[in-house]
Amino acid sequence: SPISIGCSAPFVTITPSVTPTLTNTITGYSWSPGGQTTAAIGATAVGTYTVTVTQSNGCTASASATVNQPSAVSVTATPTNGGTTPSYQWQINGVNAGSNSNTFTSSSLSNGDVVTCNLTSNAACASGSPATSNSITMTVTSGSWLGTVSGDWSNASNWCGGVPNSSVDVTISSGTPFMPSLTANSFCKSINIAAGVTLDLNGKALNVSGTMTCLGQLKGSVNSSLYFVNAGVAPGSFIMDMTSPGSSNALYDLGLDRSGFTLTLTGALKVAGTVNVVSGTVACGTNLTLISAAAYSGRIGTLAAGASITGTITVNRYSAGGTTGWTFWGIPMQSALTFQDWNDDFSITCSTCPNGYPGNFTSIYSYNETLPGVWDASGSYVPITTISTSIASGKGYWVYFGNGQTN
């Protein structure tokens, strides 16, 4: 028969017993931590909870209650014809454990562990000794964030059932002492992030093999990554933290491998590395920006059959002018852009350009690959003559940037 242990939330409901003095009535409750104002609360994490009760005459009184981790599970063997002093050998998954006692106690059992007891009778003429008990399969509820020790995702004491892996569904509720922060590349199956919760990716990668339900937010950086790995379920959706736009709402990589399913971006996201869609669809609306700096350059990975990105993508590009002030630019996808779309970001000069033609200086050239000869043959570099010219997809341009530009 199964035995269930673990950390289902709430652990316990706390209800204060309050008797108003004389004819006064209770006008309010205030709980800490959490700030709830109800007469009773459901405690979702271990710790001390304090309530302050206010009466109609303005007087207040406070009381506290402490919620502890669930106690260890105990299993008791009841012998039949065991004699006066039978011996007991407990086993977990066939491996000896515990002591020579009719009771076995443990706080470290895992989900699916099987507990049995081998009993040796000292009764005279006992038959069938030693005898093996029926097996007890443990069901341990895991994946609930407790946050009682710190915000370290990789600290087992912060979780019910230990640090989750790719087969564990994760629930992160509000009101815990610490919010979670990744300290190593981490894994989970489905993940439910409650309203008011911020999960800090902290420069690490989170691999999700189930569905993400995000009523809270993810705090990212240009070193953080999020991958929805191969699984036959919808990836869900997420929203990034906007405390520091351009930083806390950034990822290095965003990966999706969910054939037939769609990942929806419900808020602004900036990607410094690669949006890699192996299968499925990323529906970005107008929320996706590929950002660029001296150390990184956001891009779209190769889209195989069955992979797509829908919506409008904003592309930023950083280019260093270098010692000569010239750099190479282009656009990798089909668009209706003309040089006018670049001219509103940096100054372009040519024979008919609105910015003029100082010293007969043209600031953008293309390269004519059809001309024979070496790379610097006369006529190989073709100057633009008007900013109304379309920017050809996949074609390189030699652009004068001076000391560098980000656009």
mmCIF file of C-alpha atoms in Angstrom:
data_model
loop_
_atom_site.group_PDB
_atom_site.id
_atom_site.type_symbol
_atom_site.label_atom_id
_atom_site.label_comp_id
_atom_site.label_asym_id
_atom_site.label_seq_id
_atom_site.Cartn_x
_atom_site.Cartn_y
_atom_site.Cartn_z
ATOM 1 C CA SER A 1 0.000 0.000 0.000
ATOM 2 C CA PRO A 2 1.328 3.500 -0.755
ATOM 3 C CA ILE A 3 2.255 6.055 1.874
ATOM 4 C CA SER A 4 2.265 9.743 0.922
ATOM 5 C CA ILE A 5 4.657 12.222 2.471
ATOM 6 C CA GLY A 6 5.907 15.598 1.329
ATOM 7 C CA CYS A 7 5.053 19.238 1.059
ATOM 8 C CA SER A 8 1.653 19.817 -0.460
ATOM 9 C CA ALA A 9 0.687 23.481 -0.093
ATOM 10 C CA PRO A 10 -0.691 24.837 2.098
ATOM 11 C CA PHE A 11 0.990 22.860 4.855
ATOM 12 C CA VAL A 12 -1.499 24.108 7.435
ATOM 13 C CA THR A 13 -4.222 26.679 7.927
ATOM 14 C CA ILE A 14 -3.510 29.155 10.736
ATOM 15 C CA THR A 15 -6.535 30.688 12.441
ATOM 16 C CA PRO A 16 -6.057 33.014 15.431
ATOM 17 C CA SER A 17 -8.400 32.665 18.400
ATOM 18 C CA VAL A 18 -9.313 36.197 19.428
ATOM 19 C CA THR A 19 -11.902 37.418 21.949
ATOM 20 C CA PRO A 20 -12.639 41.172 21.653
ATOM 21 C CA THR A 21 -12.676 43.097 24.929
ATOM 22 C CA LEU A 22 -15.979 44.433 26.236
ATOM 23 C CA THR A 23 -18.092 45.806 23.392
ATOM 24 C CA ASN A 24 -15.272 46.339 20.888
ATOM 25 C CA THR A 25 -15.187 44.465 17.601
ATOM 26 C CA ILE A 26 -12.302 43.253 15.437
ATOM 27 C CA THR A 27 -11.706 45.629 12.531
ATOM 28 C CA GLY A 28 -8.660 44.141 10.854
ATOM 29 C CA TYR A 29 -5.958 41.498 10.536
ATOM 30 C CA SER A 30 -2.413 41.950 9.252
ATOM 31 C CA TRP A 31 -0.122 38.959 8.627
ATOM 32 C CA SER A 32 3.652 38.865 8.293
ATOM 33 C CA PRO A 33 5.231 37.687 6.069
ATOM 34 C CA GLY A 34 2.819 38.017 3.183
ATOM 35 C CA GLY A 35 0.715 41.015 4.178
ATOM 36 C CA GLN A 36 -2.602 39.119 4.066
ATOM 37 C CA THR A 37 -5.575 40.780 5.760
ATOM 38 C CA THR A 38 -7.874 37.766 6.166
ATOM 39 C CA ALA A 39 -8.832 36.149 9.465
ATOM 40 C CA ALA A 40 -6.986 32.940 8.515
ATOM 41 C CA ILE A 41 -4.184 32.132 6.075
ATOM 42 C CA GLY A 42 -2.814 29.029 4.384
ATOM 43 C CA ALA A 43 0.889 28.726 5.208
ATOM 44 C CA THR A 44 2.700 27.590 2.059
ATOM 45 C CA ALA A 45 6.204 27.412 3.526
ATOM 46 C CA VAL A 46 7.901 26.591 6.780
ATOM 47 C CA GLY A 47 8.631 29.529 9.036
ATOM 48 C CA THR A 48 7.095 31.812 11.676
ATOM 49 C CA TYR A 49 3.875 33.687 10.880
ATOM 50 C CA THR A 50 2.720 36.669 12.923
ATOM 51 C CA VAL A 51 -0.746 38.227 12.930
ATOM 52 C CA THR A 52 -1.655 41.632 14.342
ATOM 53 C CA VAL A 53 -5.324 42.079 15.230
ATOM 54 C CA THR A 54 -6.872 45.547 15.469
ATOM 55 C CA GLN A 55 -10.014 46.308 17.491
ATOM 56 C CA SER A 56 -12.520 49.065 16.879
ATOM 57 C CA ASN A 57 -11.084 51.083 19.782
ATOM 58 C CA GLY A 58 -7.674 51.176 18.094
ATOM 59 C CA CYS A 59 -6.014 48.635 20.374
ATOM 60 C CA THR A 60 -3.865 45.921 18.760
ATOM 61 C CA ALA A 61 -2.538 42.536 19.792
ATOM 62 C CA SER A 62 -0.098 40.189 18.063
ATOM 63 C CA ALA A 63 0.505 36.445 18.110
ATOM 64 C CA SER A 64 2.828 34.096 16.222
ATOM 65 C CA ALA A 65 2.717 30.504 15.011
ATOM 66 C CA THR A 66 5.556 28.384 13.610
ATOM 67 C CA VAL A 67 5.105 25.896 10.768
ATOM 68 C CA ASN A 68 7.749 23.155 10.574
ATOM 69 C CA GLN A 69 8.709 20.687 7.888
ATOM 70 C CA PRO A 70 6.501 17.585 7.794
ATOM 71 C CA SER A 71 7.831 14.980 10.180
ATOM 72 C CA ALA A 72 9.711 11.903 8.995
ATOM 73 C CA VAL A 73 7.696 8.866 7.923
ATOM 74 C CA SER A 74 7.644 5.851 10.224
ATOM 75 C CA VAL A 75 6.769 2.268 9.311
ATOM 76 C CA THR A 76 6.076 -0.401 11.956
ATOM 77 C CA ALA A 77 6.350 -4.162 11.483
ATOM 78 C CA THR A 78 3.946 -6.397 13.410
ATOM 79 C CA PRO A 79 5.355 -9.946 13.660
ATOM 80 C CA THR A 80 3.323 -13.149 13.798
ATOM 81 C CA ASN A 81 5.036 -16.058 15.610
ATOM 82 C CA GLY A 82 8.157 -13.940 15.894
ATOM 83 C CA GLY A 83 9.152 -15.297 19.259
ATOM 84 C CA THR A 84 10.240 -13.243 22.235
ATOM 85 C CA THR A 85 13.027 -11.286 20.554
ATOM 86 C CA PRO A 86 12.699 -11.365 16.781
ATOM 87 C CA SER A 87 15.282 -9.506 14.677
ATOM 88 C CA TYR A 88 14.413 -7.005 11.999
ATOM 89 C CA GLN A 89 16.308 -6.028 8.853
ATOM 90 C CA TRP A 90 14.744 -3.127 6.998
ATOM 91 C CA GLN A 91 15.481 -2.524 3.329
ATOM 92 C CA ILE A 92 14.988 0.345 0.874
ATOM 93 C CA ASN A 93 14.844 -0.889 -2.693
ATOM 94 C CA GLY A 94 16.492 -4.128 -1.562
ATOM 95 C CA VAL A 95 19.388 -2.379 0.213
ATOM 96 C CA ASN A 96 19.760 -2.807 3.968
ATOM 97 C CA ALA A 97 18.801 0.257 6.007
ATOM 98 C CA GLY A 98 17.726 1.218 9.507
ATOM 99 C CA SER A 99 18.367 -0.648 12.748
ATOM 100 C CA ASN A 100 17.221 -3.856 14.412
ATOM 101 C CA SER A 101 13.889 -2.422 15.503
ATOM 102 C CA ASN A 102 10.268 -3.089 14.720
ATOM 103 C CA THR A 103 9.971 0.592 13.637
ATOM 104 C CA PHE A 104 11.779 2.184 10.701
ATOM 105 C CA THR A 105 11.937 5.996 10.495
ATOM 106 C CA SER A 106 13.353 8.106 7.654
ATOM 107 C CA SER A 107 13.164 11.682 6.386
ATOM 108 C CA SER A 108 15.191 11.020 3.226
ATOM 109 C CA LEU A 109 12.944 8.711 1.227
ATOM 110 C CA SER A 110 12.411 9.499 -2.442
ATOM 111 C CA ASN A 111 9.381 9.076 -4.637
ATOM 112 C CA GLY A 112 8.993 5.415 -5.670
ATOM 113 C CA ASP A 113 11.244 4.000 -2.921
ATOM 114 C CA VAL A 114 10.079 0.553 -1.776
ATOM 115 C CA VAL A 115 10.365 -0.279 1.936
ATOM 116 C CA THR A 116 10.334 -3.889 3.153
ATOM 117 C CA CYS A 117 11.258 -5.703 6.363
ATOM 118 C CA ASN A 118 12.922 -9.108 6.738
ATOM 119 C CA LEU A 119 11.980 -10.673 10.081
ATOM 120 C CA THR A 120 13.864 -13.536 11.691
ATOM 121 C CA SER A 121 11.937 -15.339 14.416
ATOM 122 C CA ASN A 122 13.544 -16.834 17.531
ATOM 123 C CA ALA A 123 10.469 -18.933 18.285
ATOM 124 C CA ALA A 124 11.061 -22.662 18.692
ATOM 125 C CA CYS A 125 10.210 -24.724 15.640
ATOM 126 C CA ALA A 126 9.353 -21.589 13.609
ATOM 127 C CA SER A 127 8.887 -22.233 9.902
ATOM 128 C CA GLY A 128 9.230 -19.760 7.079
ATOM 129 C CA SER A 129 11.889 -17.769 8.928
ATOM 130 C CA PRO A 130 13.228 -15.369 7.902
ATOM 131 C CA ALA A 131 10.061 -13.891 6.443
ATOM 132 C CA THR A 132 9.728 -10.839 4.194
ATOM 133 C CA SER A 133 6.940 -8.332 4.811
ATOM 134 C CA ASN A 134 4.660 -6.830 2.244
ATOM 135 C CA SER A 135 6.274 -3.895 0.398
ATOM 136 C CA ILE A 136 5.355 -0.251 0.919
ATOM 137 C CA THR A 137 5.877 2.105 -2.005
ATOM 138 C CA MET A 138 6.562 5.719 -1.046
ATOM 139 C CA THR A 139 4.847 8.605 -2.813
ATOM 140 C CA VAL A 140 6.770 11.809 -2.146
ATOM 141 C CA THR A 141 5.272 15.071 -3.324
ATOM 142 C CA SER A 142 8.210 17.056 -4.720
ATOM 143 C CA GLY A 143 8.828 20.175 -6.756
ATOM 144 C CA SER A 144 7.378 22.799 -4.394
ATOM 145 C CA TRP A 145 9.701 25.748 -3.753
ATOM 146 C CA LEU A 146 10.093 26.426 -0.029
ATOM 147 C CA GLY A 147 12.828 29.065 -0.090
ATOM 148 C CA THR A 148 13.428 28.659 3.618
ATOM 149 C CA VAL A 149 17.242 28.685 3.594
ATOM 150 C CA SER A 150 18.132 30.997 0.712
ATOM 151 C CA GLY A 151 17.234 31.783 -2.877
ATOM 152 C CA ASP A 152 19.593 29.088 -4.221
ATOM 153 C CA TRP A 153 17.693 26.865 -6.678
ATOM 154 C CA SER A 154 20.405 24.194 -6.312
ATOM 155 C CA ASN A 155 20.094 23.912 -2.521
ATOM 156 C CA ALA A 156 17.965 20.832 -1.769
ATOM 157 C CA SER A 157 16.817 22.335 1.540
ATOM 158 C CA ASN A 158 14.925 25.008 -0.410
ATOM 159 C CA TRP A 159 12.717 22.383 -2.062
ATOM 160 C CA CYS A 160 10.180 19.823 -1.088
ATOM 161 C CA GLY A 161 11.657 16.565 -2.342
ATOM 162 C CA GLY A 162 15.075 17.963 -3.277
ATOM 163 C CA VAL A 163 16.361 19.857 -6.295
ATOM 164 C CA PRO A 164 14.054 19.132 -9.259
ATOM 165 C CA ASN A 165 15.167 17.438 -12.459
ATOM 166 C CA SER A 166 13.606 17.166 -15.914
ATOM 167 C CA SER A 167 10.919 14.758 -14.664
ATOM 168 C CA VAL A 168 9.674 16.906 -11.756
ATOM 169 C CA ASP A 169 6.860 19.458 -12.018
ATOM 170 C CA VAL A 170 7.794 22.666 -10.217
ATOM 171 C CA THR A 171 5.525 25.072 -8.347
ATOM 172 C CA ILE A 172 6.838 28.415 -7.103
ATOM 173 C CA SER A 173 4.295 30.094 -4.845
ATOM 174 C CA SER A 174 4.348 33.649 -3.536
ATOM 175 C CA GLY A 175 5.031 34.460 0.097
ATOM 176 C CA THR A 176 8.122 32.274 0.562
ATOM 177 C CA PRO A 177 10.996 33.739 2.608
ATOM 178 C CA PHE A 178 13.294 33.810 -0.455
ATOM 179 C CA MET A 179 12.538 33.915 -4.180
ATOM 180 C CA PRO A 180 14.481 31.430 -6.332
ATOM 181 C CA SER A 181 17.654 32.240 -8.239
ATOM 182 C CA LEU A 182 19.528 29.801 -10.472
ATOM 183 C CA THR A 183 23.117 29.096 -9.412
ATOM 184 C CA ALA A 184 23.729 26.435 -12.085
ATOM 185 C CA ASN A 185 22.099 25.332 -15.321
ATOM 186 C CA SER A 186 18.833 23.785 -14.126
ATOM 187 C CA PHE A 187 16.013 21.510 -15.241
ATOM 188 C CA CYS A 188 12.333 20.895 -14.600
ATOM 189 C CA LYS A 189 9.301 19.381 -16.243
ATOM 190 C CA SER A 190 6.360 21.781 -16.086
ATOM 191 C CA ILE A 191 6.777 24.962 -14.054
ATOM 192 C CA ASN A 192 4.108 27.144 -12.469
ATOM 193 C CA ILE A 193 5.271 30.610 -11.397
ATOM 194 C CA ALA A 194 2.664 32.352 -9.255
ATOM 195 C CA ALA A 195 1.730 36.020 -9.453
ATOM 196 C CA GLY A 196 4.143 38.176 -7.517
ATOM 197 C CA VAL A 197 7.048 35.747 -7.973
ATOM 198 C CA THR A 198 10.277 36.600 -9.825
ATOM 199 C CA LEU A 199 12.452 33.684 -10.918
ATOM 200 C CA ASP A 200 15.989 35.008 -11.452
ATOM 201 C CA LEU A 201 17.828 33.076 -14.179
ATOM 202 C CA ASN A 202 21.012 34.729 -12.885
ATOM 203 C CA GLY A 203 23.147 34.136 -15.963
ATOM 204 C CA LYS A 204 22.289 30.417 -16.139
ATOM 205 C CA ALA A 205 20.095 28.252 -18.374
ATOM 206 C CA LEU A 206 16.697 26.824 -17.435
ATOM 207 C CA ASN A 207 15.604 23.754 -19.415
ATOM 208 C CA VAL A 208 11.836 23.152 -19.384
ATOM 209 C CA SER A 209 10.524 19.820 -20.677
ATOM 210 C CA GLY A 210 6.867 20.518 -19.886
ATOM 211 C CA THR A 211 4.590 23.571 -19.889
ATOM 212 C CA MET A 212 5.453 26.948 -18.386
ATOM 213 C CA THR A 213 2.603 28.796 -16.660
ATOM 214 C CA CYS A 214 3.933 32.219 -15.743
ATOM 215 C CA LEU A 215 1.740 34.624 -13.807
ATOM 216 C CA GLY A 216 4.895 36.085 -12.286
ATOM 217 C CA GLN A 217 8.021 36.927 -14.266
ATOM 218 C CA LEU A 218 11.494 35.776 -15.282
ATOM 219 C CA LYS A 219 14.491 37.977 -14.562
ATOM 220 C CA GLY A 220 17.089 37.526 -17.263
ATOM 221 C CA SER A 221 20.360 38.962 -18.544
ATOM 222 C CA VAL A 222 22.460 38.739 -21.691
ATOM 223 C CA ASN A 223 24.095 35.658 -20.107
ATOM 224 C CA SER A 224 20.837 33.828 -19.233
ATOM 225 C CA SER A 225 19.110 31.279 -21.463
ATOM 226 C CA LEU A 226 15.743 29.527 -21.621
ATOM 227 C CA TYR A 227 15.158 26.274 -23.505
ATOM 228 C CA PHE A 228 11.884 24.454 -24.101
ATOM 229 C CA VAL A 229 13.281 21.035 -24.913
ATOM 230 C CA ASN A 230 11.667 18.270 -26.932
ATOM 231 C CA ALA A 231 8.310 17.180 -25.531
ATOM 232 C CA GLY A 232 4.835 16.490 -26.878
ATOM 233 C CA VAL A 233 3.130 19.255 -24.887
ATOM 234 C CA ALA A 234 2.526 22.969 -25.340
ATOM 235 C CA PRO A 235 5.389 25.117 -24.019
ATOM 236 C CA GLY A 236 3.048 27.779 -22.609
ATOM 237 C CA SER A 237 4.167 31.389 -22.284
ATOM 238 C CA PHE A 238 6.298 33.678 -20.143
ATOM 239 C CA ILE A 239 6.932 37.328 -19.415
ATOM 240 C CA MET A 240 10.233 38.978 -18.555
ATOM 241 C CA ASP A 241 11.012 41.316 -15.681
ATOM 242 C CA MET A 242 11.031 44.974 -16.757
ATOM 243 C CA THR A 243 12.822 46.427 -13.724
ATOM 244 C CA SER A 244 15.851 47.203 -15.915
ATOM 245 C CA PRO A 245 14.667 47.199 -19.560
ATOM 246 C CA GLY A 246 17.388 45.927 -21.858
ATOM 247 C CA SER A 247 18.962 43.895 -19.067
ATOM 248 C CA SER A 248 16.415 42.144 -16.836
ATOM 249 C CA ASN A 249 14.222 41.356 -19.871
ATOM 250 C CA ALA A 250 17.103 39.881 -21.894
ATOM 251 C CA LEU A 251 18.196 36.343 -22.722
ATOM 252 C CA TYR A 252 21.274 35.071 -24.469
ATOM 253 C CA ASP A 253 19.546 32.083 -26.106
ATOM 254 C CA LEU A 254 15.891 31.169 -26.490
ATOM 255 C CA GLY A 255 15.337 27.609 -27.703
ATOM 256 C CA LEU A 256 12.168 25.786 -28.760
ATOM 257 C CA ASP A 257 11.771 22.164 -29.840
ATOM 258 C CA ARG A 258 8.030 21.483 -29.653
ATOM 259 C CA SER A 259 6.677 20.159 -32.938
ATOM 260 C CA GLY A 260 3.137 21.385 -33.591
ATOM 261 C CA PHE A 261 3.039 23.757 -30.618
ATOM 262 C CA THR A 262 3.438 27.516 -30.115
ATOM 263 C CA LEU A 263 5.467 29.480 -27.590
ATOM 264 C CA THR A 264 3.937 32.932 -27.032
ATOM 265 C CA LEU A 265 5.969 35.951 -25.926
ATOM 266 C CA THR A 266 3.617 38.022 -23.770
ATOM 267 C CA GLY A 267 6.074 40.829 -23.040
ATOM 268 C CA ALA A 268 9.175 42.543 -24.396
ATOM 269 C CA LEU A 269 12.160 40.205 -24.832
ATOM 270 C CA LYS A 270 15.666 41.047 -26.016
ATOM 271 C CA VAL A 271 17.912 38.240 -27.297
ATOM 272 C CA ALA A 272 21.685 38.643 -27.441
ATOM 273 C CA GLY A 273 22.519 35.187 -28.792
ATOM 274 C CA THR A 274 20.290 32.914 -30.865
ATOM 275 C CA VAL A 275 16.556 32.347 -31.218
ATOM 276 C CA ASN A 276 16.825 28.677 -32.107
ATOM 277 C CA VAL A 277 13.535 27.120 -33.249
ATOM 278 C CA VAL A 278 14.121 23.444 -34.016
ATOM 279 C CA SER A 279 10.400 22.711 -34.282
ATOM 280 C CA GLY A 280 7.200 24.540 -33.391
ATOM 281 C CA THR A 281 6.415 28.250 -33.554
ATOM 282 C CA VAL A 282 7.559 31.269 -31.580
ATOM 283 C CA ALA A 283 4.744 33.848 -31.675
ATOM 284 C CA CYS A 284 6.538 37.064 -30.790
ATOM 285 C CA GLY A 285 3.966 39.699 -31.763
ATOM 286 C CA THR A 286 6.027 42.890 -31.571
ATOM 287 C CA ASN A 287 7.885 41.775 -28.446
ATOM 288 C CA LEU A 288 11.142 40.358 -29.842
ATOM 289 C CA THR A 289 14.305 42.420 -30.352
ATOM 290 C CA LEU A 290 17.655 41.010 -31.452
ATOM 291 C CA ILE A 291 20.233 43.125 -29.662
ATOM 292 C CA SER A 292 23.882 43.711 -30.461
ATOM 293 C CA ALA A 293 26.999 45.020 -28.725
ATOM 294 C CA ALA A 294 30.740 44.569 -29.024
ATOM 295 C CA ALA A 295 30.534 41.205 -27.210
ATOM 296 C CA TYR A 296 27.419 39.681 -28.824
ATOM 297 C CA SER A 297 25.025 39.875 -31.740
ATOM 298 C CA GLY A 298 21.484 38.476 -31.612
ATOM 299 C CA ARG A 299 20.382 36.316 -34.525
ATOM 300 C CA ILE A 300 17.800 33.860 -35.802
ATOM 301 C CA GLY A 301 19.036 30.281 -36.057
ATOM 302 C CA THR A 302 18.347 28.076 -39.061
ATOM 303 C CA LEU A 303 14.619 27.368 -39.372
ATOM 304 C CA ALA A 304 14.073 23.774 -40.429
ATOM 305 C CA ALA A 305 10.853 22.408 -41.893
ATOM 306 C CA GLY A 306 8.125 22.695 -39.269
ATOM 307 C CA ALA A 307 9.810 25.602 -37.475
ATOM 308 C CA SER A 308 8.653 29.211 -37.692
ATOM 309 C CA ILE A 309 8.638 32.609 -36.029
ATOM 310 C CA THR A 310 5.609 34.870 -36.414
ATOM 311 C CA GLY A 311 5.325 38.567 -35.690
ATOM 312 C CA THR A 312 7.555 41.609 -36.149
ATOM 313 C CA ILE A 313 11.212 41.367 -35.105
ATOM 314 C CA THR A 314 13.298 44.432 -34.318
ATOM 315 C CA VAL A 315 16.999 44.011 -35.135
ATOM 316 C CA ASN A 316 19.685 46.142 -33.468
ATOM 317 C CA ARG A 317 23.241 45.979 -34.769
ATOM 318 C CA TYR A 318 26.480 47.258 -33.296
ATOM 319 C CA SER A 319 29.447 47.882 -35.551
ATOM 320 C CA ALA A 320 32.826 49.227 -34.536
ATOM 321 C CA GLY A 321 34.331 51.666 -36.991
ATOM 322 C CA GLY A 322 37.829 50.452 -36.244
ATOM 323 C CA THR A 323 41.025 52.211 -37.262
ATOM 324 C CA THR A 324 39.683 53.151 -40.687
ATOM 325 C CA GLY A 325 36.114 53.973 -39.628
ATOM 326 C CA TRP A 326 34.699 51.525 -42.194
ATOM 327 C CA THR A 327 32.760 48.345 -41.480
ATOM 328 C CA PHE A 328 30.578 45.844 -43.322
ATOM 329 C CA TRP A 329 26.816 45.814 -42.962
ATOM 330 C CA GLY A 330 23.814 44.025 -44.445
ATOM 331 C CA ILE A 331 20.441 42.486 -43.641
ATOM 332 C CA PRO A 332 19.906 38.709 -43.595
ATOM 333 C CA MET A 333 16.193 38.602 -44.386
ATOM 334 C CA GLN A 334 13.743 39.875 -46.955
ATOM 335 C CA SER A 335 12.484 43.387 -46.247
ATOM 336 C CA ALA A 336 11.292 46.583 -47.881
ATOM 337 C CA LEU A 337 14.053 48.680 -46.294
ATOM 338 C CA THR A 338 15.864 51.415 -48.182
ATOM 339 C CA PHE A 339 18.953 53.395 -47.194
ATOM 340 C CA GLN A 340 16.521 56.012 -45.878
ATOM 341 C CA ASP A 341 15.806 53.577 -43.006
ATOM 342 C CA TRP A 342 19.501 53.666 -42.098
ATOM 343 C CA ASN A 343 19.812 57.412 -42.606
ATOM 344 C CA ASP A 344 17.569 58.185 -39.639
ATOM 345 C CA ASP A 345 20.060 56.339 -37.398
ATOM 346 C CA PHE A 346 23.382 57.581 -38.737
ATOM 347 C CA SER A 347 24.470 60.139 -41.272
ATOM 348 C CA ILE A 348 24.763 58.954 -44.890
ATOM 349 C CA THR A 349 26.453 61.094 -47.522
ATOM 350 C CA CYS A 350 26.314 60.741 -51.288
ATOM 351 C CA SER A 351 25.882 62.865 -54.414
ATOM 352 C CA THR A 352 22.108 63.309 -53.838
ATOM 353 C CA CYS A 353 21.825 62.551 -50.086
ATOM 354 C CA PRO A 354 19.948 65.031 -47.851
ATOM 355 C CA ASN A 355 22.985 65.135 -45.538
ATOM 356 C CA GLY A 356 25.090 66.507 -48.372
ATOM 357 C CA TYR A 357 28.204 65.416 -50.226
ATOM 358 C CA PRO A 358 31.090 66.999 -48.292
ATOM 359 C CA GLY A 359 34.358 66.634 -50.147
ATOM 360 C CA ASN A 360 32.595 64.341 -52.645
ATOM 361 C CA PHE A 361 32.605 61.704 -49.904
ATOM 362 C CA THR A 362 30.221 58.741 -50.290
ATOM 363 C CA SER A 363 29.724 56.809 -47.041
ATOM 364 C CA ILE A 364 28.208 53.550 -48.393
ATOM 365 C CA TYR A 365 29.500 51.245 -51.129
ATOM 366 C CA SER A 366 28.443 47.864 -52.435
ATOM 367 C CA TYR A 367 30.767 45.366 -54.111
ATOM 368 C CA ASN A 368 30.424 44.222 -57.703
ATOM 369 C CA GLU A 369 31.487 40.580 -57.695
ATOM 370 C CA THR A 370 31.084 40.170 -61.444
ATOM 371 C CA LEU A 371 34.144 42.265 -62.311
ATOM 372 C CA PRO A 372 37.299 40.274 -63.069
ATOM 373 C CA GLY A 373 40.567 40.868 -61.270
ATOM 374 C CA VAL A 374 41.646 41.214 -57.682
ATOM 375 C CA TRP A 375 39.352 42.291 -54.868
ATOM 376 C CA ASP A 376 40.363 45.950 -55.107
ATOM 377 C CA ALA A 377 40.065 46.223 -58.887
ATOM 378 C CA SER A 378 38.892 49.580 -60.176
ATOM 379 C CA GLY A 379 35.125 49.745 -60.217
ATOM 380 C CA SER A 380 34.645 46.835 -57.783
ATOM 381 C CA TYR A 381 33.278 49.172 -55.107
ATOM 382 C CA VAL A 382 30.091 50.859 -56.267
ATOM 383 C CA PRO A 383 28.945 54.027 -54.428
ATOM 384 C CA ILE A 384 25.269 54.588 -53.700
ATOM 385 C CA THR A 385 23.758 57.584 -55.444
ATOM 386 C CA THR A 386 20.502 57.990 -53.492
ATOM 387 C CA ILE A 387 19.129 56.917 -50.129
ATOM 388 C CA SER A 388 15.909 55.761 -51.798
ATOM 389 C CA THR A 389 17.702 52.695 -53.146
ATOM 390 C CA SER A 390 16.474 49.393 -51.680
ATOM 391 C CA ILE A 391 18.805 47.473 -49.377
ATOM 392 C CA ALA A 392 19.303 44.080 -51.002
ATOM 393 C CA SER A 393 18.811 41.051 -48.731
ATOM 394 C CA GLY A 394 21.984 39.044 -48.283
ATOM 395 C CA LYS A 395 24.170 41.675 -49.931
ATOM 396 C CA GLY A 396 27.097 43.211 -48.082
ATOM 397 C CA TYR A 397 27.708 46.966 -47.855
ATOM 398 C CA TRP A 398 30.841 48.863 -46.900
ATOM 399 C CA VAL A 399 29.646 51.565 -44.499
ATOM 400 C CA TYR A 400 31.543 54.437 -42.896
ATOM 401 C CA PHE A 401 30.799 54.506 -39.173
ATOM 402 C CA GLY A 402 33.664 56.512 -37.785
ATOM 403 C CA ASN A 403 34.120 55.427 -34.150
ATOM 404 C CA GLY A 404 31.217 52.964 -34.117
ATOM 405 C CA GLN A 405 27.411 52.909 -34.077
ATOM 406 C CA THR A 406 24.597 50.884 -32.564
ATOM 407 C CA ASN A 407 21.353 50.848 -34.582
#
